[in-house]
Amino acid sequence: MVLAIVLIFSGFVKAVDPMGTQYKLYDYLTALHLQMLTPDFLLLGASVILSAIEFGLGICLFFGIRKTMSTTLTLIMMLIMTPLTLWVAWADPVSDCGCFGDAIVLTNWESFGKNVILLLMAIIVRRWPHDIVRFISTSSQWIATNYSAIFIIAISGWSLYDLPYLDFRPYHIGTDLKTGWQEMMEGKESPYAEFFIQRTDDGEDITDSLLSNKGYLFLLVAPHVEKADDSQLDLINQMYEYAEDHEYPFYALTASGEKGIERWRDMTGAEYPFCQTDETTLKTIIRSNPGLLLLKDGVIIRKWSHNNLPDEYELTDRLEKLKIGKMPQESITEKILIIALWYLLPLLLLTIADRLWAWTKWVRRKEQSNKIYQLFKKKTENEKENRSRQLEDEPEPARGSGSGQGTE
């Protein structure tokens, strides 16, 4: 059960942030000097498949589905991952292995130790696969596996189209960037150590002035404008015009050079100012290229992917009077509850129904195999049959003449 839960959790946090897994795979290939041989779409596809495999194996182990196959595949996976994490811990090519995405960050040696324990567990369950408790019958296991596959792929698809449903990064909605950045300036360890905003025209660092801005601030984030999606250029320009009309600051943050920025301006007609920021920081801030942030008093209150930008039907007044100008009310607890209702509740109902059905089958088998019960049942049926015959053989009572019958 521990092995199953770890795999389910690991697969889910990767599926909810497939671009984060893609970036981690790119870091590995960069350490091996192979990054130029693998296009981005293959890395993204590999991240989705990897999360689905981990999640699927965890579900199979948890419910006892296809015990031999699932335990064998789990053991093979751990035999691959354990030496890999040993190499990562020894050579230290990346800061962390990304086993649990951004939800739980482990050091490289902690990741190796964790995999050693999981490998031992995988050996044990592969040695005795049939001792795993089955929570769902073989006739219903296809429902659980297919539903799980659809669910985890749908989570990845939605996270790619919009934004990760659960945001474990230090730039999630509600983050006080101003306070976090200032603690970095005081010398404390901070995830905002590489966060800076530098104007491209004169190189001036305006991080402090922007984060100290009272009121609203729009930040268009595009790690590389050369690779940025240009399908929503009109909406982006409309957002800038809206900000201009209501005197809200609007800046674009990128790690691209001057040539890339000029090409973007020529292609889109962008009039908003550009600033330079660290590439890794921009990829961490938002999983969209481009994406849009809305800050209020240095606090992130909204994030939009380029596929889900607000339009003129939402921007009907000043932000102070609009819903999008306020912090969303949905908490992390509510989001987890929604996921539980969409996934865990149907599986729980399926399991209960399946166990009830299996119990009725077991009762019928016991009844058929119990000789005493069969004799008693046969005797009862014979008594009912004899009683029925007696009722059929009894003569019908004679009908007497009524008081109202006339006389000659």
PDB file of N, CA, C and O in Angstrom, residues 209-270:
ATOM      1  N   SER A 209      10.740  48.941  -7.392  1.00  0.00           N
ATOM      2  CA  SER A 209       9.703  49.939  -7.668  1.00  0.00           C
ATOM      3  C   SER A 209       8.410  49.287  -8.137  1.00  0.00           C
ATOM      4  O   SER A 209       7.311  49.718  -7.763  1.00  0.00           O
ATOM      5  N   LEU A 210       8.514  48.207  -8.945  1.00  0.00           N
ATOM      6  CA  LEU A 210       7.302  47.536  -9.417  1.00  0.00           C
ATOM      7  C   LEU A 210       6.604  46.772  -8.297  1.00  0.00           C
ATOM      8  O   LEU A 210       5.376  46.818  -8.166  1.00  0.00           O
ATOM      9  N   LEU A 211       7.384  46.042  -7.486  1.00  0.00           N
ATOM     10  CA  LEU A 211       6.775  45.273  -6.402  1.00  0.00           C
ATOM     11  C   LEU A 211       6.236  46.175  -5.304  1.00  0.00           C
ATOM     12  O   LEU A 211       5.348  45.779  -4.548  1.00  0.00           O
ATOM     13  N   SER A 212       6.768  47.383  -5.198  1.00  0.00           N
ATOM     14  CA  SER A 212       6.281  48.334  -4.192  1.00  0.00           C
ATOM     15  C   SER A 212       5.129  49.170  -4.719  1.00  0.00           C
ATOM     16  O   SER A 212       4.605  50.025  -3.991  1.00  0.00           O
ATOM     17  N   ASN A 213       4.741  48.935  -5.960  1.00  0.00           N
ATOM     18  CA  ASN A 213       3.659  49.704  -6.572  1.00  0.00           C
ATOM     19  C   ASN A 213       2.348  49.478  -5.819  1.00  0.00           C
ATOM     20  O   ASN A 213       1.940  48.341  -5.574  1.00  0.00           O
ATOM     21  N   LYS A 214       1.685  50.546  -5.431  1.00  0.00           N
ATOM     22  CA  LYS A 214       0.395  50.463  -4.780  1.00  0.00           C
ATOM     23  C   LYS A 214      -0.700  50.373  -5.839  1.00  0.00           C
ATOM     24  O   LYS A 214      -0.815  51.245  -6.698  1.00  0.00           O
ATOM     25  N   GLY A 215      -1.462  49.317  -5.769  1.00  0.00           N
ATOM     26  CA  GLY A 215      -2.507  49.114  -6.766  1.00  0.00           C
ATOM     27  C   GLY A 215      -2.187  47.928  -7.657  1.00  0.00           C
ATOM     28  O   GLY A 215      -1.412  47.037  -7.305  1.00  0.00           O
ATOM     29  N   TYR A 216      -2.765  47.957  -8.864  1.00  0.00           N
ATOM     30  CA  TYR A 216      -2.675  46.816  -9.769  1.00  0.00           C
ATOM     31  C   TYR A 216      -1.472  46.935 -10.704  1.00  0.00           C
ATOM     32  O   TYR A 216      -1.044  48.040 -11.053  1.00  0.00           O
ATOM     33  N   LEU A 217      -0.967  45.764 -11.111  1.00  0.00           N
ATOM     34  CA  LEU A 217       0.175  45.698 -12.024  1.00  0.00           C
ATOM     35  C   LEU A 217       0.029  44.464 -12.895  1.00  0.00           C
ATOM     36  O   LEU A 217      -0.147  43.349 -12.376  1.00  0.00           O
ATOM     37  N   PHE A 218       0.061  44.635 -14.216  1.00  0.00           N
ATOM     38  CA  PHE A 218       0.010  43.521 -15.157  1.00  0.00           C
ATOM     39  C   PHE A 218       1.428  43.152 -15.573  1.00  0.00           C
ATOM     40  O   PHE A 218       2.230  44.029 -15.918  1.00  0.00           O
ATOM     41  N   LEU A 219       1.724  41.837 -15.564  1.00  0.00           N
ATOM     42  CA  LEU A 219       3.013  41.339 -16.034  1.00  0.00           C
ATOM     43  C   LEU A 219       2.753  40.249 -17.076  1.00  0.00           C
ATOM     44  O   LEU A 219       2.196  39.189 -16.762  1.00  0.00           O
ATOM     45  N   LEU A 220       3.133  40.520 -18.309  1.00  0.00           N
ATOM     46  CA  LEU A 220       3.052  39.532 -19.381  1.00  0.00           C
ATOM     47  C   LEU A 220       4.361  38.739 -19.374  1.00  0.00           C
ATOM     48  O   LEU A 220       5.442  39.316 -19.568  1.00  0.00           O
ATOM     49  N   VAL A 221       4.274  37.435 -19.155  1.00  0.00           N
ATOM     50  CA  VAL A 221       5.459  36.596 -19.001  1.00  0.00           C
ATOM     51  C   VAL A 221       5.641  35.735 -20.249  1.00  0.00           C
ATOM     52  O   VAL A 221       4.753  34.964 -20.622  1.00  0.00           O
ATOM     53  N   ALA A 222       6.795  35.851 -20.883  1.00  0.00           N
ATOM     54  CA  ALA A 222       7.132  35.050 -22.067  1.00  0.00           C
ATOM     55  C   ALA A 222       8.609  34.676 -21.972  1.00  0.00           C
ATOM     56  O   ALA A 222       9.474  35.473 -22.347  1.00  0.00           O
ATOM     57  N   PRO A 223       8.925  33.491 -21.443  1.00  0.00           N
ATOM     58  CA  PRO A 223      10.326  33.111 -21.283  1.00  0.00           C
ATOM     59  C   PRO A 223      11.132  33.286 -22.562  1.00  0.00           C
ATOM     60  O   PRO A 223      12.256  33.782 -22.536  1.00  0.00           O
ATOM     61  N   HIS A 224      10.542  32.865 -23.686  1.00  0.00           N
ATOM     62  CA  HIS A 224      11.189  33.065 -24.990  1.00  0.00           C
ATOM     63  C   HIS A 224      10.129  33.535 -25.972  1.00  0.00           C
ATOM     64  O   HIS A 224       9.253  32.762 -26.359  1.00  0.00           O
ATOM     65  N   VAL A 225      10.213  34.773 -26.401  1.00  0.00           N
ATOM     66  CA  VAL A 225       9.211  35.290 -27.328  1.00  0.00           C
ATOM     67  C   VAL A 225       9.324  34.608 -28.688  1.00  0.00           C
ATOM     68  O   VAL A 225       8.358  34.585 -29.460  1.00  0.00           O
ATOM     69  N   GLU A 226      10.509  34.049 -28.994  1.00  0.00           N
ATOM     70  CA  GLU A 226      10.661  33.333 -30.267  1.00  0.00           C
ATOM     71  C   GLU A 226       9.775  32.091 -30.314  1.00  0.00           C
ATOM     72  O   GLU A 226       9.348  31.674 -31.393  1.00  0.00           O
ATOM     73  N   LYS A 227       9.491  31.494 -29.163  1.00  0.00           N
ATOM     74  CA  LYS A 227       8.673  30.288 -29.095  1.00  0.00           C
ATOM     75  C   LYS A 227       7.282  30.567 -28.542  1.00  0.00           C
ATOM     76  O   LYS A 227       6.501  29.639 -28.337  1.00  0.00           O
ATOM     77  N   ALA A 228       6.964  31.825 -28.286  1.00  0.00           N
ATOM     78  CA  ALA A 228       5.685  32.166 -27.659  1.00  0.00           C
ATOM     79  C   ALA A 228       4.522  31.911 -28.616  1.00  0.00           C
ATOM     80  O   ALA A 228       4.639  32.101 -29.833  1.00  0.00           O
ATOM     81  N   ASP A 229       3.415  31.471 -28.060  1.00  0.00           N
ATOM     82  CA  ASP A 229       2.193  31.247 -28.833  1.00  0.00           C
ATOM     83  C   ASP A 229       1.616  32.593 -29.255  1.00  0.00           C
ATOM     84  O   ASP A 229       1.443  33.497 -28.432  1.00  0.00           O
ATOM     85  N   ASP A 230       1.328  32.747 -30.554  1.00  0.00           N
ATOM     86  CA  ASP A 230       0.832  34.032 -31.058  1.00  0.00           C
ATOM     87  C   ASP A 230      -0.634  33.972 -31.467  1.00  0.00           C
ATOM     88  O   ASP A 230      -1.106  34.800 -32.243  1.00  0.00           O
ATOM     89  N   SER A 231      -1.370  32.981 -30.936  1.00  0.00           N
ATOM     90  CA  SER A 231      -2.771  32.820 -31.332  1.00  0.00           C
ATOM     91  C   SER A 231      -3.699  33.815 -30.652  1.00  0.00           C
ATOM     92  O   SER A 231      -4.840  33.988 -31.087  1.00  0.00           O
ATOM     93  N   GLN A 232      -3.242  34.453 -29.573  1.00  0.00           N
ATOM     94  CA  GLN A 232      -4.107  35.377 -28.837  1.00  0.00           C
ATOM     95  C   GLN A 232      -3.518  36.790 -28.808  1.00  0.00           C
ATOM     96  O   GLN A 232      -3.645  37.502 -27.811  1.00  0.00           O
ATOM     97  N   LEU A 233      -2.901  37.195 -29.904  1.00  0.00           N
ATOM     98  CA  LEU A 233      -2.269  38.512 -29.943  1.00  0.00           C
ATOM     99  C   LEU A 233      -3.276  39.641 -29.750  1.00  0.00           C
ATOM    100  O   LEU A 233      -2.990  40.645 -29.090  1.00  0.00           O
ATOM    101  N   ASP A 234      -4.457  39.488 -30.337  1.00  0.00           N
ATOM    102  CA  ASP A 234      -5.465  40.543 -30.210  1.00  0.00           C
ATOM    103  C   ASP A 234      -5.877  40.742 -28.760  1.00  0.00           C
ATOM    104  O   ASP A 234      -6.037  41.876 -28.294  1.00  0.00           O
ATOM    105  N   LEU A 235      -6.070  39.630 -28.027  1.00  0.00           N
ATOM    106  CA  LEU A 235      -6.466  39.734 -26.627  1.00  0.00           C
ATOM    107  C   LEU A 235      -5.358  40.365 -25.785  1.00  0.00           C
ATOM    108  O   LEU A 235      -5.635  41.154 -24.875  1.00  0.00           O
ATOM    109  N   ILE A 236      -4.118  40.018 -26.086  1.00  0.00           N
ATOM    110  CA  ILE A 236      -2.999  40.610 -25.342  1.00  0.00           C
ATOM    111  C   ILE A 236      -2.946  42.117 -25.568  1.00  0.00           C
ATOM    112  O   ILE A 236      -2.790  42.902 -24.620  1.00  0.00           O
ATOM    113  N   ASN A 237      -3.102  42.520 -26.821  1.00  0.00           N
ATOM    114  CA  ASN A 237      -3.096  43.958 -27.112  1.00  0.00           C
ATOM    115  C   ASN A 237      -4.291  44.663 -26.478  1.00  0.00           C
ATOM    116  O   ASN A 237      -4.183  45.812 -26.032  1.00  0.00           O
ATOM    117  N   GLN A 238      -5.444  43.966 -26.426  1.00  0.00           N
ATOM    118  CA  GLN A 238      -6.610  44.544 -25.770  1.00  0.00           C
ATOM    119  C   GLN A 238      -6.366  44.721 -24.276  1.00  0.00           C
ATOM    120  O   GLN A 238      -6.794  45.727 -23.679  1.00  0.00           O
ATOM    121  N   MET A 239      -5.667  43.738 -23.661  1.00  0.00           N
ATOM    122  CA  MET A 239      -5.344  43.858 -22.247  1.00  0.00           C
ATOM    123  C   MET A 239      -4.448  45.065 -21.998  1.00  0.00           C
ATOM    124  O   MET A 239      -4.622  45.798 -21.017  1.00  0.00           O
ATOM    125  N   TYR A 240      -3.500  45.278 -22.896  1.00  0.00           N
ATOM    126  CA  TYR A 240      -2.607  46.437 -22.740  1.00  0.00           C
ATOM    127  C   TYR A 240      -3.379  47.746 -22.902  1.00  0.00           C
ATOM    128  O   TYR A 240      -3.177  48.705 -22.127  1.00  0.00           O
ATOM    129  N   GLU A 241      -4.274  47.798 -23.881  1.00  0.00           N
ATOM    130  CA  GLU A 241      -5.078  49.006 -24.070  1.00  0.00           C
ATOM    131  C   GLU A 241      -5.977  49.259 -22.868  1.00  0.00           C
ATOM    132  O   GLU A 241      -6.159  50.418 -22.446  1.00  0.00           O
ATOM    133  N   TYR A 242      -6.530  48.187 -22.311  1.00  0.00           N
ATOM    134  CA  TYR A 242      -7.358  48.334 -21.102  1.00  0.00           C
ATOM    135  C   TYR A 242      -6.529  48.893 -19.947  1.00  0.00           C
ATOM    136  O   TYR A 242      -6.974  49.792 -19.222  1.00  0.00           O
ATOM    137  N   ALA A 243      -5.314  48.350 -19.780  1.00  0.00           N
ATOM    138  CA  ALA A 243      -4.435  48.840 -18.715  1.00  0.00           C
ATOM    139  C   ALA A 243      -4.071  50.306 -18.937  1.00  0.00           C
ATOM    140  O   ALA A 243      -4.034  51.102 -17.986  1.00  0.00           O
ATOM    141  N   GLU A 244      -3.805  50.669 -20.189  1.00  0.00           N
ATOM    142  CA  GLU A 244      -3.478  52.059 -20.499  1.00  0.00           C
ATOM    143  C   GLU A 244      -4.654  52.987 -20.189  1.00  0.00           C
ATOM    144  O   GLU A 244      -4.474  54.064 -19.611  1.00  0.00           O
ATOM    145  N   ASP A 245      -5.859  52.560 -20.571  1.00  0.00           N
ATOM    146  CA  ASP A 245      -7.046  53.396 -20.364  1.00  0.00           C
ATOM    147  C   ASP A 245      -7.308  53.642 -18.882  1.00  0.00           C
ATOM    148  O   ASP A 245      -7.829  54.709 -18.507  1.00  0.00           O
ATOM    149  N   HIS A 246      -6.982  52.666 -18.038  1.00  0.00           N
ATOM    150  CA  HIS A 246      -7.259  52.792 -16.609  1.00  0.00           C
ATOM    151  C   HIS A 246      -5.998  53.059 -15.791  1.00  0.00           C
ATOM    152  O   HIS A 246      -6.028  52.971 -14.562  1.00  0.00           O
ATOM    153  N   GLU A 247      -4.906  53.352 -16.498  1.00  0.00           N
ATOM    154  CA  GLU A 247      -3.641  53.750 -15.852  1.00  0.00           C
ATOM    155  C   GLU A 247      -3.086  52.666 -14.923  1.00  0.00           C
ATOM    156  O   GLU A 247      -2.602  52.949 -13.830  1.00  0.00           O
ATOM    157  N   TYR A 248      -3.164  51.416 -15.396  1.00  0.00           N
ATOM    158  CA  TYR A 248      -2.523  50.316 -14.682  1.00  0.00           C
ATOM    159  C   TYR A 248      -1.191  50.015 -15.368  1.00  0.00           C
ATOM    160  O   TYR A 248      -1.144  49.863 -16.599  1.00  0.00           O
ATOM    161  N   PRO A 249      -0.076  49.905 -14.637  1.00  0.00           N
ATOM    162  CA  PRO A 249       1.204  49.568 -15.265  1.00  0.00           C
ATOM    163  C   PRO A 249       1.137  48.196 -15.956  1.00  0.00           C
ATOM    164  O   PRO A 249       0.511  47.264 -15.439  1.00  0.00           O
ATOM    165  N   PHE A 250       1.775  48.088 -17.105  1.00  0.00           N
ATOM    166  CA  PHE A 250       1.778  46.845 -17.880  1.00  0.00           C
ATOM    167  C   PHE A 250       3.191  46.646 -18.429  1.00  0.00           C
ATOM    168  O   PHE A 250       3.695  47.491 -19.176  1.00  0.00           O
ATOM    169  N   TYR A 251       3.830  45.520 -18.050  1.00  0.00           N
ATOM    170  CA  TYR A 251       5.185  45.216 -18.508  1.00  0.00           C
ATOM    171  C   TYR A 251       5.236  43.780 -19.025  1.00  0.00           C
ATOM    172  O   TYR A 251       4.513  42.897 -18.537  1.00  0.00           O
ATOM    173  N   ALA A 252       6.097  43.559 -20.011  1.00  0.00           N
ATOM    174  CA  ALA A 252       6.368  42.214 -20.515  1.00  0.00           C
ATOM    175  C   ALA A 252       7.727  41.770 -20.003  1.00  0.00           C
ATOM    176  O   ALA A 252       8.704  42.518 -20.076  1.00  0.00           O
ATOM    177  N   LEU A 253       7.774  40.541 -19.461  1.00  0.00           N
ATOM    178  CA  LEU A 253       9.019  39.985 -18.942  1.00  0.00           C
ATOM    179  C   LEU A 253       9.475  38.849 -19.841  1.00  0.00           C
ATOM    180  O   LEU A 253       8.685  37.958 -20.176  1.00  0.00           O
ATOM    181  N   THR A 254      10.737  38.856 -20.231  1.00  0.00           N
ATOM    182  CA  THR A 254      11.265  37.820 -21.106  1.00  0.00           C
ATOM    183  C   THR A 254      12.755  37.618 -20.843  1.00  0.00           C
ATOM    184  O   THR A 254      13.415  38.481 -20.258  1.00  0.00           O
ATOM    185  N   ALA A 255      13.229  36.454 -21.282  1.00  0.00           N
ATOM    186  CA  ALA A 255      14.665  36.182 -21.236  1.00  0.00           C
ATOM    187  C   ALA A 255      15.276  36.293 -22.628  1.00  0.00           C
ATOM    188  O   ALA A 255      16.479  36.063 -22.793  1.00  0.00           O
ATOM    189  N   SER A 256      14.469  36.643 -23.626  1.00  0.00           N
ATOM    190  CA  SER A 256      14.957  36.773 -25.001  1.00  0.00           C
ATOM    191  C   SER A 256      15.801  38.035 -25.155  1.00  0.00           C
ATOM    192  O   SER A 256      15.685  38.990 -24.381  1.00  0.00           O
ATOM    193  N   GLY A 257      16.615  38.006 -26.200  1.00  0.00           N
ATOM    194  CA  GLY A 257      17.458  39.158 -26.487  1.00  0.00           C
ATOM    195  C   GLY A 257      16.716  40.228 -27.264  1.00  0.00           C
ATOM    196  O   GLY A 257      15.517  40.106 -27.572  1.00  0.00           O
ATOM    197  N   GLU A 258      17.449  41.274 -27.648  1.00  0.00           N
ATOM    198  CA  GLU A 258      16.847  42.415 -28.326  1.00  0.00           C
ATOM    199  C   GLU A 258      16.265  42.031 -29.685  1.00  0.00           C
ATOM    200  O   GLU A 258      15.209  42.537 -30.079  1.00  0.00           O
ATOM    201  N   LYS A 259      16.937  41.120 -30.395  1.00  0.00           N
ATOM    202  CA  LYS A 259      16.429  40.705 -31.698  1.00  0.00           C
ATOM    203  C   LYS A 259      15.076  40.022 -31.583  1.00  0.00           C
ATOM    204  O   LYS A 259      14.156  40.293 -32.370  1.00  0.00           O
ATOM    205  N   GLY A 260      14.955  39.119 -30.612  1.00  0.00           N
ATOM    206  CA  GLY A 260      13.690  38.425 -30.405  1.00  0.00           C
ATOM    207  C   GLY A 260      12.572  39.388 -30.023  1.00  0.00           C
ATOM    208  O   GLY A 260      11.428  39.252 -30.482  1.00  0.00           O
ATOM    209  N   ILE A 261      12.902  40.358 -29.183  1.00  0.00           N
ATOM    210  CA  ILE A 261      11.900  41.334 -28.752  1.00  0.00           C
ATOM    211  C   ILE A 261      11.442  42.195 -29.929  1.00  0.00           C
ATOM    212  O   ILE A 261      10.241  42.440 -30.112  1.00  0.00           O
ATOM    213  N   GLU A 262      12.374  42.653 -30.750  1.00  0.00           N
ATOM    214  CA  GLU A 262      12.024  43.469 -31.907  1.00  0.00           C
ATOM    215  C   GLU A 262      11.176  42.682 -32.908  1.00  0.00           C
ATOM    216  O   GLU A 262      10.245  43.226 -33.516  1.00  0.00           O
ATOM    217  N   ARG A 263      11.517  41.420 -33.082  1.00  0.00           N
ATOM    218  CA  ARG A 263      10.716  40.576 -33.989  1.00  0.00           C
ATOM    219  C   ARG A 263       9.288  40.425 -33.473  1.00  0.00           C
ATOM    220  O   ARG A 263       8.331  40.464 -34.241  1.00  0.00           O
ATOM    221  N   TRP A 264       9.154  40.273 -32.157  1.00  0.00           N
ATOM    222  CA  TRP A 264       7.817  40.155 -31.552  1.00  0.00           C
ATOM    223  C   TRP A 264       7.028  41.450 -31.751  1.00  0.00           C
ATOM    224  O   TRP A 264       5.841  41.414 -32.074  1.00  0.00           O
ATOM    225  N   ARG A 265       7.702  42.582 -31.581  1.00  0.00           N
ATOM    226  CA  ARG A 265       7.033  43.863 -31.774  1.00  0.00           C
ATOM    227  C   ARG A 265       6.591  44.055 -33.213  1.00  0.00           C
ATOM    228  O   ARG A 265       5.490  44.533 -33.496  1.00  0.00           O
ATOM    229  N   ASP A 266       7.458  43.678 -34.156  1.00  0.00           N
ATOM    230  CA  ASP A 266       7.104  43.804 -35.566  1.00  0.00           C
ATOM    231  C   ASP A 266       5.936  42.894 -35.929  1.00  0.00           C
ATOM    232  O   ASP A 266       5.076  43.264 -36.741  1.00  0.00           O
ATOM    233  N   MET A 267       5.912  41.721 -35.347  1.00  0.00           N
ATOM    234  CA  MET A 267       4.893  40.727 -35.682  1.00  0.00           C
ATOM    235  C   MET A 267       3.556  41.029 -35.021  1.00  0.00           C
ATOM    236  O   MET A 267       2.493  40.793 -35.600  1.00  0.00           O
ATOM    237  N   THR A 268       3.588  41.586 -33.813  1.00  0.00           N
ATOM    238  CA  THR A 268       2.359  41.766 -33.035  1.00  0.00           C
ATOM    239  C   THR A 268       1.907  43.214 -32.913  1.00  0.00           C
ATOM    240  O   THR A 268       0.770  43.458 -32.503  1.00  0.00           O
ATOM    241  N   GLY A 269       2.781  44.141 -33.227  1.00  0.00           N
ATOM    242  CA  GLY A 269       2.449  45.539 -33.018  1.00  0.00           C
ATOM    243  C   GLY A 269       2.435  45.929 -31.556  1.00  0.00           C
ATOM    244  O   GLY A 269       1.757  46.886 -31.163  1.00  0.00           O
ATOM    245  N   ALA A 270       3.177  45.189 -30.729  1.00  0.00           N
ATOM    246  CA  ALA A 270       3.192  45.441 -29.284  1.00  0.00           C
ATOM    247  C   ALA A 270       3.800  46.792 -28.966  1.00  0.00           C
ATOM    248  O   ALA A 270       4.852  47.160 -29.491  1.00  0.00           O
TER     249      ALA A 270
END
